[in-house]
């Protein structure tokens, strides 16, 4: 062996080691496969080369010489895949020509194939795939190729299997760890956000009412003869609003007085007779008792007549229970029935029923802002007057605390009974409390 031959072989070995090192440093498996196919032409001097992966009896093209990215759907790639699937390769490189099994479609232009099976490293577990390297030459395979390709395949195969298995697993694990870190950071941010304190705001319906409301009720069972005022009229204290039918009451008083006079006449006669006949004293005592009963009946009838006129208990605006005077006149009422209300006082107040599930806002200092349905763009500040000490059952079958507030800088044109939405702004609470409060109340059955 001459010095030139020794130098050439050493350069070839160095080049093989360099190629293997380059494959280990490739970014991913596809880059490594492309480097293995394209860089090896300097040593093997082939016309074209293709790297395939055979798994489960099916072959697929991984890298093709001269192409940055393999085209598995090209005619040549499909033919080479069918050829690789039919090969029975040993560990040694195998030369295939038209005479010993190379398909005519691949043997065009005097093509001859050198087929190399890339064996996995000895320390690698059994794999379910195999790499096949197809080297195409013209007319014949050069003699040196058999030994050179075995040495190069030993270096290349180790790097390719490493890239295909170990590095892909590492990348997957790295990707999963990265995702976990990202999700962990997101979860930590969400957890931290749960403790960010935000203002506690509660909304509830409100109704405008008079500061002072006085109700008038029926004194006794009877028939309302007439109503002297209309709904919405202004009255003064003591003004007559409605009157009972007094015909029956007057008849009752007349009858009671007649009965009293009759008993008094009988009593006077019996008292005269008792001077001469002591046995009549018992009758006198009986008549005196009847006289007292008759006096009570007269006083009762007088009381009914005296209270036959229902006067306004305060000064203000009348709100009839039946809304119209015509409906109240001629109506039979029972003792305690509400007949009308008097709206008095200066200004207006709003009554806000706050659901007991939202009552936490009442436990600390809070502000109230009102928005009427007729003017939702206008915010009306309010001064808190009173908060009920216990929840009351409302018409909606819910327990609510009643909050009474006085309107400040109220706009003109307000009327009793107007409705709107009240916003109660309390202190700052964690956002998690606001988000999960409804869920906790739901699971508690509230």
Coordinates of N, CA and C in Angstrom, one line a residue, residues 33-132:
X33 N -31.6 12.4 7.8 CA -31.7 11.5 6.6 C -31.3 12.2 5.4
X34 N -31.6 13.5 5.2 CA -31.2 14.2 4.0 C -29.7 14.4 3.9
X35 N -29.1 14.6 5.1 CA -27.6 14.7 5.1 C -27.0 13.4 4.8
X36 N -27.5 12.3 5.3 CA -26.9 11.0 5.0 C -26.9 10.7 3.5
X37 N -28.0 11.0 2.8 CA -28.1 10.7 1.4 C -27.3 11.6 0.6
X38 N -27.3 12.9 0.8 CA -26.7 13.8 0.0 C -25.2 13.9 0.2
X39 N -24.7 13.8 1.4 CA -23.2 13.9 1.7 C -22.4 12.7 1.3
X40 N -23.1 11.5 1.2 CA -22.4 10.3 1.0 C -22.0 10.1 -0.5
X41 N -22.4 10.9 -1.4 CA -22.1 10.8 -2.8 C -20.6 11.0 -3.0
X42 N -19.9 11.8 -2.2 CA -18.5 12.0 -2.3 C -17.7 10.7 -2.1
X43 N -18.2 9.8 -1.3 CA -17.5 8.6 -1.0 C -18.0 7.4 -1.9
X44 N -19.3 7.4 -2.2 CA -19.8 6.3 -2.9 C -20.0 6.5 -4.4
X45 N -20.0 7.8 -4.9 CA -20.1 8.1 -6.3 C -21.3 7.4 -7.0
X46 N -22.4 7.5 -6.4 CA -23.6 6.9 -7.0 C -24.3 7.9 -8.0
X47 N -25.2 7.3 -8.8 CA -25.9 8.2 -9.7 C -27.1 8.9 -8.9
X48 N -27.8 8.1 -8.1 CA -28.8 8.6 -7.3 C -29.0 7.7 -6.1
X49 N -29.6 8.2 -5.0 CA -29.8 7.3 -3.8 C -31.1 7.7 -3.1
X50 N -31.6 6.7 -2.4 CA -32.9 6.9 -1.7 C -32.8 6.1 -0.4
X51 N -33.3 6.8 0.7 CA -33.3 6.2 2.0 C -34.8 5.9 2.3
X52 N -35.1 4.6 2.6 CA -36.5 4.2 2.9 C -36.6 3.6 4.3
X53 N -37.8 3.7 4.8 CA -38.1 3.0 6.1 C -39.1 1.9 5.9
X54 N -38.8 0.7 6.3 CA -39.7 -0.5 6.1 C -40.2 -0.9 7.4
X55 N -41.6 -0.8 7.6 CA -42.2 -1.1 8.8 C -43.5 -1.8 8.5
X56 N -43.7 -3.0 9.1 CA -45.0 -3.7 8.9 C -45.2 -4.2 7.5
X57 N -44.1 -4.4 6.8 CA -44.2 -4.8 5.4 C -44.5 -3.7 4.4
X58 N -44.5 -2.4 4.9 CA -44.8 -1.3 4.0 C -43.6 -0.4 4.1
X59 N -43.2 0.1 2.9 CA -42.0 1.0 2.8 C -42.5 2.4 2.5
X60 N -41.7 3.4 3.0 CA -42.0 4.8 2.8 C -40.6 5.5 2.5
X61 N -40.6 6.4 1.6 CA -39.4 7.2 1.3 C -39.2 8.3 2.3
X62 N -37.9 8.3 2.8 CA -37.6 9.3 3.8 C -36.8 10.4 3.2
X63 N -35.8 10.1 2.4 CA -34.9 11.1 1.8 C -34.5 10.6 0.4
X64 N -34.4 11.6 -0.5 CA -34.0 11.4 -1.9 C -32.8 12.3 -2.2
X65 N -31.9 11.7 -3.0 CA -30.7 12.5 -3.3 C -31.1 13.7 -4.2
X66 N -30.5 14.9 -3.8 CA -30.7 16.1 -4.6 C -32.0 16.8 -4.3
X67 N -32.8 16.3 -3.3 CA -34.0 17.0 -2.9 C -34.0 17.4 -1.5
X68 N -34.3 18.6 -1.2 CA -34.3 19.1 0.2 C -35.4 18.3 1.0
X69 N -36.5 18.0 0.3 CA -37.6 17.3 1.0 C -38.1 16.2 0.0
X70 N -38.2 15.0 0.6 CA -38.6 13.8 -0.3 C -40.0 14.0 -0.8
X71 N -40.2 13.4 -2.0 CA -41.5 13.4 -2.6 C -42.0 12.0 -2.7
X72 N -42.7 11.5 -1.7 CA -43.1 10.1 -1.6 C -44.1 9.7 -2.7
X73 N -44.7 10.7 -3.4 CA -45.8 10.4 -4.3 C -45.2 10.4 -5.8
X74 N -44.0 10.6 -6.0 CA -43.4 10.6 -7.3 C -43.4 9.1 -7.9
X75 N -43.3 9.0 -9.2 CA -43.3 7.7 -9.8 C -42.1 6.8 -9.4
X76 N -41.0 7.5 -9.3 CA -39.8 6.7 -8.9 C -39.9 6.3 -7.4
X77 N -40.4 7.1 -6.6 CA -40.6 6.8 -5.1 C -41.5 5.6 -5.0
X78 N -42.6 5.6 -5.7 CA -43.6 4.5 -5.6 C -43.0 3.2 -6.1
X79 N -42.2 3.3 -7.2 CA -41.6 2.0 -7.7 C -40.5 1.5 -6.7
X80 N -39.8 2.4 -6.1 CA -38.7 2.0 -5.2 C -39.4 1.4 -3.9
X81 N -40.5 1.9 -3.5 CA -41.2 1.4 -2.3 C -41.6 0.0 -2.6
X82 N -42.2 -0.3 -3.8 CA -42.6 -1.6 -4.1 C -41.4 -2.6 -4.2
X83 N -40.3 -2.1 -4.7 CA -39.1 -2.9 -4.8 C -38.6 -3.2 -3.4
X84 N -38.5 -2.2 -2.5 CA -38.0 -2.5 -1.2 C -38.9 -3.5 -0.4
X85 N -40.2 -3.4 -0.6 CA -41.1 -4.3 0.1 C -40.9 -5.8 -0.4
X86 N -40.3 -6.0 -1.6 CA -40.1 -7.3 -2.1 C -38.7 -7.9 -1.8
X87 N -37.9 -7.0 -1.3 CA -36.5 -7.5 -1.0 C -36.4 -8.4 0.2
X88 N -35.4 -9.3 0.1 CA -35.1 -10.2 1.2 C -33.6 -9.9 1.5
X89 N -33.3 -8.9 2.3 CA -32.0 -8.5 2.5 C -31.3 -9.2 3.6
X90 N -30.0 -9.4 3.5 CA -29.2 -9.9 4.6 C -28.4 -8.7 5.1
X91 N -27.5 -9.0 6.0 CA -26.7 -7.9 6.6 C -25.7 -7.3 5.7
X92 N -25.3 -8.1 4.7 CA -24.3 -7.6 3.7 C -25.0 -6.8 2.6
X93 N -24.3 -5.8 2.0 CA -24.8 -5.1 0.9 C -25.1 -6.1 -0.3
X94 N -26.2 -5.9 -1.0 CA -26.6 -6.7 -2.1 C -26.8 -6.0 -3.3
X95 N -26.2 -6.5 -4.4 CA -26.3 -5.9 -5.7 C -27.4 -6.5 -6.5
X96 N -28.3 -5.7 -7.0 CA -29.5 -6.2 -7.7 C -29.5 -5.6 -9.1
X97 N -29.6 -6.5 -10.1 CA -29.6 -6.1 -11.5 C -30.9 -6.7 -12.2
X98 N -31.0 -6.4 -13.5 CA -32.2 -6.9 -14.2 C -32.2 -8.4 -14.2
X99 N -31.0 -9.0 -14.2 CA -30.9 -10.4 -14.3 C -31.3 -11.1 -13.0
X100 N -31.1 -10.5 -11.8 CA -31.4 -11.2 -10.6 C -32.5 -10.5 -9.8
X101 N -33.4 -9.9 -10.5 CA -34.7 -9.4 -9.8 C -35.0 -8.0 -9.8
X102 N -34.2 -7.1 -10.4 CA -34.5 -5.7 -10.5 C -35.6 -5.5 -11.5
X103 N -36.7 -4.8 -11.1 CA -37.8 -4.6 -12.0 C -37.4 -3.8 -13.2
X104 N -38.0 -4.1 -14.3 CA -37.7 -3.4 -15.6 C -37.9 -1.9 -15.4
X105 N -38.9 -1.5 -14.6 CA -39.2 -0.1 -14.5 C -38.1 0.7 -13.8
X106 N -37.3 0.0 -13.0 CA -36.2 0.6 -12.3 C -34.9 0.4 -13.0
X107 N -34.9 -0.6 -13.9 CA -33.6 -1.0 -14.6 C -33.4 -0.1 -15.9
X108 N -34.2 0.9 -16.1 CA -34.1 1.7 -17.3 C -32.7 2.5 -17.2
X109 N -32.2 2.8 -18.4 CA -31.0 3.5 -18.5 C -29.8 2.8 -17.8
X110 N -29.8 1.4 -18.0 CA -28.8 0.6 -17.5 C -28.6 0.7 -16.0
X111 N -29.6 0.9 -15.2 CA -29.5 1.1 -13.8 C -29.2 -0.2 -13.1
X112 N -28.3 -0.1 -12.1 CA -28.0 -1.2 -11.2 C -28.1 -0.7 -9.8
X113 N -28.7 -1.5 -8.9 CA -28.9 -1.1 -7.5 C -28.0 -1.8 -6.5
X114 N -27.5 -1.0 -5.6 CA -26.8 -1.6 -4.4 C -27.7 -1.4 -3.2
X115 N -28.2 -2.5 -2.7 CA -29.2 -2.4 -1.6 C -28.5 -2.6 -0.2
X116 N -28.6 -1.7 0.7 CA -28.0 -1.8 2.0 C -29.0 -1.8 3.1
X117 N -28.9 -2.7 4.0 CA -29.8 -2.7 5.2 C -29.0 -2.1 6.3
X118 N -29.5 -1.0 6.8 CA -28.9 -0.3 8.0 C -29.3 -1.0 9.3
X119 N -28.3 -1.7 9.9 CA -28.7 -2.4 11.1 C -28.7 -1.4 12.3
X120 N -29.6 -1.6 13.3 CA -29.6 -0.8 14.5 C -28.4 -1.1 15.3
X121 N -28.0 -0.1 16.2 CA -26.9 -0.4 17.1 C -27.1 -1.6 18.0
X122 N -26.0 -2.2 18.5 CA -26.2 -3.4 19.3 C -26.8 -3.1 20.6
X123 N -26.6 -1.9 21.2 CA -27.2 -1.6 22.5 C -28.7 -1.1 22.4
X124 N -29.2 -1.1 21.2 CA -30.6 -0.6 21.0 C -31.6 -1.8 21.1
X125 N -32.7 -1.6 21.8 CA -33.7 -2.6 21.9 C -34.3 -2.9 20.5
X126 N -35.0 -4.0 20.4 CA -35.5 -4.4 19.1 C -36.5 -3.4 18.6
X127 N -36.4 -3.1 17.3 CA -37.3 -2.1 16.7 C -38.2 -2.7 15.8
X128 N -39.3 -2.1 15.5 CA -40.3 -2.6 14.6 C -40.2 -2.0 13.2
X129 N -39.1 -1.4 12.8 CA -38.8 -0.8 11.5 C -37.4 -1.1 11.1
X130 N -37.1 -0.9 9.8 CA -35.7 -1.1 9.3 C -35.5 0.0 8.2
X131 N -34.2 0.5 8.2 CA -33.8 1.4 7.2 C -33.2 0.7 6.0
X132 N -33.6 1.0 4.8 CA -33.0 0.5 3.6 C -32.5 1.6 2.7

